[in-house]
């Protein structure tokens, strides 16, 4: 074959190859992804138990996702280890787009930062779809706790007692940073089995209180005679406008303020949706575009 | 979907909140969380969070 003709053949081959490798326009890619999902089953994991907050969000999302994708979503609760059980289910799934996870972004980050056992991921390499919701953290005190203000906490000559399910439960570490910033004598008792146990301990006066999300405080705080002392943020919590933000309630040094701001930024990650790393780009992008 | 009025109505009915942030925003927040503190700062935070108030 003449050299010129052979080169032209090579050029056509290279051009066709480049075209094939070029990214598809978004609309075409969406259509390809939609065609893939049509009639398929998608396993939807979440970290919460049935009836809990994560479960409620997952079940609220499902009919909308099914309508958008034409797929059947199978709700799957995998509570335990602060979301790490559900996380591992998602990570070990095939990267085909048929697995999705709703989990606390905050606990994923803190578990890695605190070198929690069982962390086998790097948060900087995960495939995020979106944040669904976020809430501020608040310090919730019980009806028998004698403290009614941050000044009361600071004046106490006895340790203030806080409840936690574990050291890395998404709340206890923020509580520790709070009392460090306020310079309040405190003790954290970890090992409660869950929300119900902690609430009982707070109502009985075995502990003074605990750090929880704004939403959780609104859900069971008022009915349990509990009150929000302070919001762990620069702004007051929407649902507790009469309770001060920590920076209104006390004068906090720059180094401690930096830690509170840093930790509040992690809390702000809220509830996030992820897919298995390595999922084809069009199937990931389609779901990144769902929310709008 | 998260901006879908039907989804918002459902979330409000359940007394939950919806506050969408994009994948890029989540990635940026994670990056900030992982890089704000240096090694000494992280060691101090670990001590405060995991040791100091448990005794």
mmCIF file of C-alpha atoms in Angstrom:
data_model
loop_
_atom_site.group_PDB
_atom_site.id
_atom_site.type_symbol
_atom_site.label_atom_id
_atom_site.label_comp_id
_atom_site.label_asym_id
_atom_site.label_seq_id
_atom_site.Cartn_x
_atom_site.Cartn_y
_atom_site.Cartn_z
ATOM 1 C CA UNK A 1 0.000 0.000 0.000
ATOM 2 C CA UNK A 2 1.399 3.456 -0.903
ATOM 3 C CA UNK A 3 2.625 5.408 2.115
ATOM 4 C CA UNK A 4 0.210 8.317 1.468
ATOM 5 C CA UNK A 5 -2.854 6.043 1.388
ATOM 6 C CA UNK A 6 -1.700 4.173 4.498
ATOM 7 C CA UNK A 7 -1.259 7.491 6.360
ATOM 8 C CA UNK A 8 -4.722 8.623 5.341
ATOM 9 C CA UNK A 9 -6.153 5.367 6.680
ATOM 10 C CA UNK A 10 -4.279 5.900 9.940
ATOM 11 C CA UNK A 11 -5.569 9.487 10.150
ATOM 12 C CA UNK A 12 -9.185 8.372 9.683
ATOM 13 C CA UNK A 13 -8.661 5.682 12.326
ATOM 14 C CA UNK A 14 -7.250 8.243 14.774
ATOM 15 C CA UNK A 15 -10.053 10.770 14.122
ATOM 16 C CA UNK A 16 -12.748 8.126 14.595
ATOM 17 C CA UNK A 17 -11.010 6.960 17.767
ATOM 18 C CA UNK A 18 -10.855 10.504 19.118
ATOM 19 C CA UNK A 19 -14.542 11.046 18.328
ATOM 20 C CA UNK A 20 -15.461 7.848 20.101
ATOM 21 C CA UNK A 21 -13.431 8.872 23.145
ATOM 22 C CA UNK A 22 -14.782 12.431 23.262
ATOM 23 C CA UNK A 23 -17.360 13.159 25.978
ATOM 24 C CA UNK A 24 -20.953 12.829 24.821
ATOM 25 C CA UNK A 25 -23.116 15.937 24.953
ATOM 26 C CA UNK A 26 -24.974 16.027 28.276
ATOM 27 C CA UNK A 27 -28.402 15.346 26.780
ATOM 28 C CA UNK A 28 -27.189 12.325 24.803
ATOM 29 C CA UNK A 29 -25.358 11.010 27.852
ATOM 30 C CA UNK A 30 -28.507 11.443 29.973
ATOM 31 C CA UNK A 31 -30.522 9.491 27.413
ATOM 32 C CA UNK A 32 -27.948 6.698 27.435
ATOM 33 C CA UNK A 33 -28.008 6.586 31.238
ATOM 34 C CA UNK A 34 -31.827 6.662 31.361
ATOM 35 C CA UNK A 35 -31.985 3.792 28.896
ATOM 36 C CA UNK A 36 -29.613 1.846 31.143
ATOM 37 C CA UNK A 37 -31.691 2.412 34.303
ATOM 38 C CA UNK A 38 -35.044 1.663 32.660
ATOM 39 C CA UNK A 39 -36.607 -1.374 34.366
ATOM 40 C CA UNK A 40 -33.516 -2.064 36.495
ATOM 41 C CA UNK A 41 -33.414 -2.566 40.258
ATOM 42 C CA UNK A 42 -31.297 -0.144 42.303
ATOM 43 C CA UNK A 43 -30.271 -1.048 45.832
ATOM 44 C CA UNK A 44 -30.707 2.020 48.062
ATOM 45 C CA UNK A 45 -28.753 1.745 51.321
ATOM 46 C CA UNK A 46 -29.016 3.990 54.319
ATOM 47 C CA UNK A 47 -27.368 4.015 57.716
ATOM 48 C CA UNK A 48 -30.480 4.442 59.843
ATOM 49 C CA UNK A 49 -32.868 1.956 61.385
ATOM 50 C CA UNK A 50 -36.424 1.685 60.040
ATOM 51 C CA UNK A 51 -38.468 4.575 61.408
ATOM 52 C CA UNK A 52 -35.452 6.830 62.002
ATOM 53 C CA UNK A 53 -34.458 10.068 60.291
ATOM 54 C CA UNK A 54 -32.296 8.557 57.545
ATOM 55 C CA UNK A 55 -34.974 5.977 56.823
ATOM 56 C CA UNK A 56 -37.574 8.755 56.484
ATOM 57 C CA UNK A 57 -35.410 10.639 53.979
ATOM 58 C CA UNK A 58 -34.652 7.476 51.997
ATOM 59 C CA UNK A 59 -38.310 6.559 51.706
ATOM 60 C CA UNK A 60 -39.260 10.128 50.767
ATOM 61 C CA UNK A 61 -36.650 10.121 48.004
ATOM 62 C CA UNK A 62 -37.557 6.748 46.511
ATOM 63 C CA UNK A 63 -40.756 7.551 44.571
ATOM 64 C CA UNK A 64 -39.107 10.607 43.023
ATOM 65 C CA UNK A 65 -35.998 8.668 42.001
ATOM 66 C CA UNK A 66 -38.104 5.867 40.561
ATOM 67 C CA UNK A 67 -40.110 8.322 38.483
ATOM 68 C CA UNK A 68 -36.993 10.072 37.184
ATOM 69 C CA UNK A 69 -35.056 6.902 36.346
ATOM 70 C CA UNK A 70 -37.725 4.388 35.446
ATOM 71 C CA UNK A 71 -36.035 1.978 37.864
ATOM 72 C CA UNK A 72 -37.223 0.147 40.956
ATOM 73 C CA UNK A 73 -35.430 1.197 44.146
ATOM 74 C CA UNK A 74 -35.051 -1.313 46.942
ATOM 75 C CA UNK A 75 -34.771 0.344 50.384
ATOM 76 C CA UNK A 76 -32.154 -1.344 52.553
ATOM 77 C CA UNK A 77 -31.424 -0.293 56.134
ATOM 78 C CA UNK A 78 -27.906 -1.027 57.352
ATOM 79 C CA UNK A 79 -27.614 0.630 60.761
ATOM 80 C CA UNK A 80 -24.491 0.413 62.858
ATOM 81 C CA UNK A 81 -20.986 1.752 63.280
ATOM 82 C CA UNK A 82 -22.010 5.313 62.473
ATOM 83 C CA UNK A 83 -22.802 4.503 58.858
ATOM 84 C CA UNK A 84 -19.713 2.401 58.180
ATOM 85 C CA UNK A 85 -21.751 -0.785 57.644
ATOM 86 C CA UNK A 86 -23.884 0.877 54.973
ATOM 87 C CA UNK A 87 -20.802 2.565 53.542
ATOM 88 C CA UNK A 88 -18.998 -0.755 53.144
ATOM 89 C CA UNK A 89 -22.032 -2.264 51.398
ATOM 90 C CA UNK A 90 -21.919 0.556 48.861
ATOM 91 C CA UNK A 91 -18.145 0.394 48.408
ATOM 92 C CA UNK A 92 -18.136 -3.352 47.808
ATOM 93 C CA UNK A 93 -20.963 -3.194 45.254
ATOM 94 C CA UNK A 94 -20.275 -3.407 41.523
ATOM 95 C CA UNK A 95 -19.590 0.081 40.107
ATOM 96 C CA UNK A 96 -22.493 -0.134 37.688
ATOM 97 C CA UNK A 97 -24.732 2.596 39.115
ATOM 98 C CA UNK A 98 -27.189 0.136 40.620
ATOM 99 C CA UNK A 99 -26.240 0.986 44.202
ATOM 100 C CA UNK A 100 -26.870 4.272 45.965
ATOM 101 C CA UNK A 101 -26.233 5.345 49.555
ATOM 102 C CA UNK A 102 -27.725 7.968 51.859
ATOM 103 C CA UNK A 103 -25.410 8.544 54.802
ATOM 104 C CA UNK A 104 -24.091 11.191 57.174
ATOM 105 C CA UNK A 105 -21.257 13.006 55.455
ATOM 106 C CA UNK A 106 -20.203 14.296 58.849
ATOM 107 C CA UNK A 107 -19.630 10.847 60.314
ATOM 108 C CA UNK A 108 -17.738 9.671 57.222
ATOM 109 C CA UNK A 109 -15.312 12.563 57.634
ATOM 110 C CA UNK A 110 -14.925 12.362 61.411
ATOM 111 C CA UNK A 111 -14.448 8.576 61.316
ATOM 112 C CA UNK A 112 -11.533 9.052 58.925
ATOM 113 C CA UNK A 113 -10.046 12.002 60.832
ATOM 114 C CA UNK A 114 -10.255 10.139 64.134
ATOM 115 C CA UNK A 115 -8.849 6.966 62.541
ATOM 116 C CA UNK A 116 -11.859 4.926 63.526
ATOM 117 C CA UNK A 117 -11.515 1.137 63.049
ATOM 118 C CA UNK A 118 -13.304 -0.071 59.930
ATOM 119 C CA UNK A 119 -12.618 2.975 57.791
ATOM 120 C CA UNK A 120 -11.414 1.621 54.454
ATOM 121 C CA UNK A 121 -12.098 4.640 52.273
ATOM 122 C CA UNK A 122 -10.694 8.070 51.616
ATOM 123 C CA UNK A 123 -13.415 10.739 51.748
ATOM 124 C CA UNK A 124 -11.530 12.759 49.162
ATOM 125 C CA UNK A 125 -11.951 9.968 46.611
ATOM 126 C CA UNK A 126 -15.650 9.227 47.073
ATOM 127 C CA UNK A 127 -18.271 9.817 44.381
ATOM 128 C CA UNK A 128 -20.750 12.325 45.822
ATOM 129 C CA UNK A 129 -24.088 13.005 44.166
ATOM 130 C CA UNK A 130 -25.475 15.761 46.379
ATOM 131 C CA UNK A 131 -26.313 16.853 49.883
ATOM 132 C CA UNK A 132 -29.985 16.303 50.655
ATOM 133 C CA UNK A 133 -30.251 18.201 53.925
ATOM 134 C CA UNK A 134 -28.246 19.629 56.771
ATOM 135 C CA UNK A 135 -28.966 20.914 60.227
ATOM 136 C CA UNK A 136 -27.081 22.744 62.930
ATOM 137 C CA UNK A 137 -25.964 20.946 66.076
ATOM 138 C CA UNK A 138 -27.331 22.039 69.447
ATOM 139 C CA UNK A 139 -26.604 21.312 73.098
ATOM 140 C CA UNK A 140 -29.776 19.828 74.580
ATOM 141 C CA UNK A 141 -30.228 19.762 78.363
ATOM 142 C CA UNK A 142 -32.714 17.798 80.443
ATOM 143 C CA UNK A 143 -35.439 18.924 82.834
ATOM 144 C CA UNK A 144 -33.368 18.024 85.916
ATOM 145 C CA UNK A 145 -30.175 19.711 84.786
ATOM 146 C CA UNK A 146 -29.508 22.850 86.889
ATOM 147 C CA UNK A 147 -27.874 24.702 83.983
ATOM 148 C CA UNK A 148 -29.933 27.280 82.095
ATOM 149 C CA UNK A 149 -27.225 29.254 80.355
ATOM 150 C CA UNK A 150 -23.639 28.963 79.181
ATOM 151 C CA UNK A 151 -22.710 31.165 82.162
ATOM 152 C CA UNK A 152 -24.236 28.497 84.467
ATOM 153 C CA UNK A 153 -22.058 25.836 82.819
ATOM 154 C CA UNK A 154 -18.944 27.935 83.219
ATOM 155 C CA UNK A 155 -19.689 28.682 86.899
ATOM 156 C CA UNK A 156 -20.277 25.051 87.832
ATOM 157 C CA UNK A 157 -17.765 23.546 90.211
ATOM 158 C CA UNK A 158 -19.082 20.066 89.374
ATOM 159 C CA UNK A 159 -18.457 18.436 86.002
ATOM 160 C CA UNK A 160 -21.301 18.774 83.534
ATOM 161 C CA UNK A 161 -22.249 15.243 82.423
ATOM 162 C CA UNK A 162 -22.976 14.502 78.750
ATOM 163 C CA UNK A 163 -24.381 11.331 77.167
ATOM 164 C CA UNK A 164 -23.039 9.741 73.961
ATOM 165 C CA UNK A 165 -23.513 6.481 72.127
ATOM 166 C CA UNK A 166 -19.823 6.397 71.193
ATOM 167 C CA UNK A 167 -16.812 8.665 70.940
ATOM 168 C CA UNK A 168 -17.297 8.921 67.180
ATOM 169 C CA UNK A 169 -21.077 9.010 66.937
ATOM 170 C CA UNK A 170 -21.250 12.306 65.060
ATOM 171 C CA UNK A 171 -22.123 14.283 68.204
ATOM 172 C CA UNK A 172 -19.856 13.396 71.133
ATOM 173 C CA UNK A 173 -16.685 14.825 69.590
ATOM 174 C CA UNK A 174 -18.467 18.103 68.867
ATOM 175 C CA UNK A 175 -19.609 18.147 72.500
ATOM 176 C CA UNK A 176 -16.001 17.707 73.604
ATOM 177 C CA UNK A 177 -14.880 20.580 71.369
ATOM 178 C CA UNK A 178 -17.751 22.705 72.730
ATOM 179 C CA UNK A 179 -16.800 22.289 76.399
ATOM 180 C CA UNK A 180 -13.134 22.736 75.487
ATOM 181 C CA UNK A 181 -13.969 26.038 73.765
ATOM 182 C CA UNK A 182 -16.088 27.182 76.722
ATOM 183 C CA UNK A 183 -13.596 25.903 79.282
ATOM 184 C CA UNK A 184 -16.322 24.011 81.128
ATOM 185 C CA UNK A 185 -15.518 21.102 83.439
ATOM 186 C CA UNK A 186 -17.209 18.130 81.813
ATOM 187 C CA UNK A 187 -17.418 14.402 81.578
ATOM 188 C CA UNK A 188 -18.808 12.436 78.638
ATOM 189 C CA UNK A 189 -20.348 9.032 79.277
ATOM 190 C CA UNK A 190 -20.278 6.959 76.089
ATOM 191 C CA UNK A 191 -21.862 3.587 75.489
ATOM 192 C CA UNK A 192 -25.585 4.332 75.446
ATOM 193 C CA UNK A 193 -27.315 2.046 73.006
ATOM 194 C CA UNK A 194 -29.196 4.744 71.176
ATOM 195 C CA UNK A 195 -31.393 7.811 71.268
ATOM 196 C CA UNK A 196 -34.072 6.289 73.512
ATOM 197 C CA UNK A 197 -31.531 5.252 76.157
ATOM 198 C CA UNK A 198 -29.842 8.641 76.128
ATOM 199 C CA UNK A 199 -33.138 10.512 76.351
ATOM 200 C CA UNK A 200 -34.164 8.375 79.319
ATOM 201 C CA UNK A 201 -30.864 9.108 81.075
ATOM 202 C CA UNK A 202 -31.338 12.832 80.419
ATOM 203 C CA UNK A 203 -34.915 12.832 81.694
ATOM 204 C CA UNK A 204 -33.950 10.881 84.827
ATOM 205 C CA UNK A 205 -31.142 13.342 85.532
ATOM 206 C CA UNK A 206 -28.375 10.722 85.253
ATOM 207 C CA UNK A 207 -26.719 13.048 82.772
ATOM 208 C CA UNK A 208 -27.255 16.739 82.043
ATOM 209 C CA UNK A 209 -27.670 16.489 78.302
ATOM 210 C CA UNK A 210 -26.081 15.792 74.966
ATOM 211 C CA UNK A 211 -25.272 17.282 71.588
ATOM 212 C CA UNK A 212 -27.794 16.458 68.857
ATOM 213 C CA UNK A 213 -28.942 17.747 65.498
ATOM 214 C CA UNK A 214 -31.451 20.573 65.453
ATOM 215 C CA UNK A 215 -33.989 18.261 63.868
ATOM 216 C CA UNK A 216 -33.604 15.609 66.565
ATOM 217 C CA UNK A 217 -33.907 18.267 69.266
ATOM 218 C CA UNK A 218 -37.137 19.522 67.695
ATOM 219 C CA UNK A 219 -38.463 15.983 67.405
ATOM 220 C CA UNK A 220 -38.126 14.873 71.016
ATOM 221 C CA UNK A 221 -36.783 17.825 72.999
ATOM 222 C CA UNK A 222 -39.942 19.746 73.896
ATOM 223 C CA UNK A 223 -42.041 16.621 74.547
ATOM 224 C CA UNK A 224 -39.324 15.286 76.854
ATOM 225 C CA UNK A 225 -39.060 18.511 78.816
ATOM 226 C CA UNK A 226 -35.629 19.182 77.306
ATOM 227 C CA UNK A 227 -34.339 22.584 76.258
ATOM 228 C CA UNK A 228 -31.776 23.834 73.761
ATOM 229 C CA UNK A 229 -29.050 25.704 75.595
ATOM 230 C CA UNK A 230 -26.956 26.831 72.660
ATOM 231 C CA UNK A 231 -26.431 26.237 68.925
ATOM 232 C CA UNK A 232 -22.951 25.083 67.903
ATOM 233 C CA UNK A 233 -22.674 27.457 64.975
ATOM 234 C CA UNK A 234 -22.238 31.102 64.037
ATOM 235 C CA UNK A 235 -26.005 31.346 63.511
ATOM 236 C CA UNK A 236 -28.961 30.418 65.688
ATOM 237 C CA UNK A 237 -30.818 27.241 64.754
ATOM 238 C CA UNK A 238 -33.894 27.952 62.651
ATOM 239 C CA UNK A 239 -36.131 25.890 64.889
ATOM 240 C CA UNK A 240 -34.754 27.402 68.124
ATOM 241 C CA UNK A 241 -34.522 31.131 67.446
ATOM 242 C CA UNK A 242 -34.599 31.955 71.169
ATOM 243 C CA UNK A 243 -31.490 29.931 71.967
ATOM 244 C CA UNK A 244 -28.205 31.755 71.343
ATOM 245 C CA UNK A 245 -25.450 30.679 68.992
ATOM 246 C CA UNK A 246 -22.291 29.726 70.863
ATOM 247 C CA UNK A 247 -20.495 32.867 69.747
ATOM 248 C CA UNK A 248 -23.286 35.021 71.193
ATOM 249 C CA UNK A 249 -23.346 33.129 74.458
ATOM 250 C CA UNK A 250 -19.675 33.317 75.351
ATOM 251 C CA UNK A 251 -16.422 34.978 74.485
ATOM 252 C CA UNK A 252 -14.311 32.366 72.749
ATOM 253 C CA UNK A 253 -10.609 32.625 71.988
ATOM 254 C CA UNK A 254 -9.416 32.609 68.379
ATOM 255 C CA UNK A 255 -7.846 29.131 68.537
ATOM 256 C CA UNK A 256 -10.993 27.592 70.064
ATOM 257 C CA UNK A 257 -13.234 29.500 67.656
ATOM 258 C CA UNK A 258 -11.251 28.069 64.749
ATOM 259 C CA UNK A 259 -11.937 24.540 66.004
ATOM 260 C CA UNK A 260 -15.658 25.221 66.442
ATOM 261 C CA UNK A 261 -15.896 26.717 62.944
ATOM 262 C CA UNK A 262 -13.974 23.784 61.481
ATOM 263 C CA UNK A 263 -16.199 21.237 63.225
ATOM 264 C CA UNK A 264 -19.384 23.156 62.313
ATOM 265 C CA UNK A 265 -18.242 23.021 58.685
ATOM 266 C CA UNK A 266 -18.057 19.232 58.932
ATOM 267 C CA UNK A 267 -21.526 19.101 60.532
ATOM 268 C CA UNK A 268 -22.755 21.174 57.599
ATOM 269 C CA UNK A 269 -22.078 18.239 55.279
ATOM 270 C CA UNK A 270 -25.362 16.809 56.521
ATOM 271 C CA UNK A 271 -27.055 13.893 54.790
ATOM 272 C CA UNK A 272 -25.396 13.042 51.490
ATOM 273 C CA UNK A 273 -26.015 10.743 48.540
ATOM 274 C CA UNK A 274 -23.164 8.710 47.042
ATOM 275 C CA UNK A 275 -22.608 6.029 44.431
ATOM 276 C CA UNK A 276 -19.902 3.404 44.181
ATOM 277 C CA UNK A 277 -16.590 4.867 42.966
ATOM 278 C CA UNK A 278 -15.956 3.851 39.364
ATOM 279 C CA UNK A 279 -19.623 4.155 38.353
ATOM 280 C CA UNK A 280 -19.820 5.236 34.672
ATOM 281 C CA UNK A 281 -19.809 9.007 34.369
ATOM 282 C CA UNK A 282 -23.127 9.303 32.517
ATOM 283 C CA UNK A 283 -24.980 7.311 35.216
ATOM 284 C CA UNK A 284 -23.377 9.449 37.920
ATOM 285 C CA UNK A 285 -23.984 12.748 36.152
ATOM 286 C CA UNK A 286 -27.635 11.971 35.446
ATOM 287 C CA UNK A 287 -28.258 11.590 39.161
ATOM 288 C CA UNK A 288 -26.210 14.659 39.981
ATOM 289 C CA UNK A 289 -28.623 16.569 37.770
ATOM 290 C CA UNK A 290 -31.739 15.105 39.406
ATOM 291 C CA UNK A 291 -31.993 17.490 42.244
ATOM 292 C CA UNK A 292 -32.640 20.596 40.181
ATOM 293 C CA UNK B 1 -35.868 16.252 42.504
ATOM 294 C CA UNK B 2 -34.729 17.867 45.736
ATOM 295 C CA UNK B 3 -36.113 21.097 44.287
ATOM 296 C CA UNK B 4 -39.222 19.227 43.112
ATOM 297 C CA UNK B 5 -42.300 20.780 44.809
ATOM 298 C CA UNK B 6 -43.796 17.332 45.410
ATOM 299 C CA UNK B 7 -40.645 16.189 47.179
ATOM 300 C CA UNK B 8 -40.487 19.389 49.247
ATOM 301 C CA UNK B 9 -44.141 18.941 50.245
ATOM 302 C CA UNK B 10 -43.463 15.356 51.291
ATOM 303 C CA UNK B 11 -40.432 16.404 53.335
ATOM 304 C CA UNK B 12 -42.443 19.150 55.062
ATOM 305 C CA UNK B 13 -45.251 16.703 55.810
ATOM 306 C CA UNK B 14 -42.667 14.496 57.543
ATOM 307 C CA UNK B 15 -41.347 17.561 59.451
ATOM 308 C CA UNK B 16 -37.944 17.130 57.818
ATOM 309 C CA UNK B 17 -35.917 19.686 55.906
ATOM 310 C CA UNK B 18 -34.390 19.675 52.428
ATOM 311 C CA UNK B 19 -31.290 21.725 51.798
ATOM 312 C CA UNK B 20 -29.627 20.772 48.532
ATOM 313 C CA UNK B 21 -25.923 21.214 47.843
ATOM 314 C CA UNK B 22 -24.213 20.036 44.665
ATOM 315 C CA UNK B 23 -21.582 17.311 44.426
ATOM 316 C CA UNK B 24 -18.975 20.020 43.804
ATOM 317 C CA UNK B 25 -20.010 21.868 46.964
ATOM 318 C CA UNK B 26 -19.843 18.649 48.990
ATOM 319 C CA UNK B 27 -16.410 17.855 47.559
ATOM 320 C CA UNK B 28 -15.163 21.348 48.421
ATOM 321 C CA UNK B 29 -16.471 21.085 51.998
ATOM 322 C CA UNK B 30 -14.788 17.712 52.424
ATOM 323 C CA UNK B 31 -11.534 19.095 51.084
ATOM 324 C CA UNK B 32 -11.705 21.969 53.546
ATOM 325 C CA UNK B 33 -12.461 19.619 56.445
ATOM 326 C CA UNK B 34 -9.461 17.474 55.580
ATOM 327 C CA UNK B 35 -6.960 20.265 55.038
ATOM 328 C CA UNK B 36 -7.794 23.041 57.524
ATOM 329 C CA UNK B 37 -5.820 21.579 60.416
ATOM 330 C CA UNK B 38 -2.178 20.615 60.248
ATOM 331 C CA UNK B 39 -0.842 17.453 61.883
ATOM 332 C CA UNK B 40 -0.364 19.134 65.268
ATOM 333 C CA UNK B 41 -3.873 20.624 65.134
ATOM 334 C CA UNK B 42 -5.383 17.256 64.275
ATOM 335 C CA UNK B 43 -3.493 15.579 67.106
ATOM 336 C CA UNK B 44 -4.866 18.162 69.525
ATOM 337 C CA UNK B 45 -8.413 17.670 68.247
ATOM 338 C CA UNK B 46 -8.088 13.893 68.577
ATOM 339 C CA UNK B 47 -6.941 14.313 72.166
ATOM 340 C CA UNK B 48 -9.830 16.660 73.007
ATOM 341 C CA UNK B 49 -12.443 14.586 71.209
ATOM 342 C CA UNK B 50 -11.360 11.087 72.151
ATOM 343 C CA UNK B 51 -9.568 11.305 75.497
ATOM 344 C CA UNK B 52 -9.861 14.454 77.544
ATOM 345 C CA UNK B 53 -13.453 14.132 78.790
ATOM 346 C CA UNK B 54 -13.612 10.358 79.217
ATOM 347 C CA UNK B 55 -12.393 9.297 82.626
#
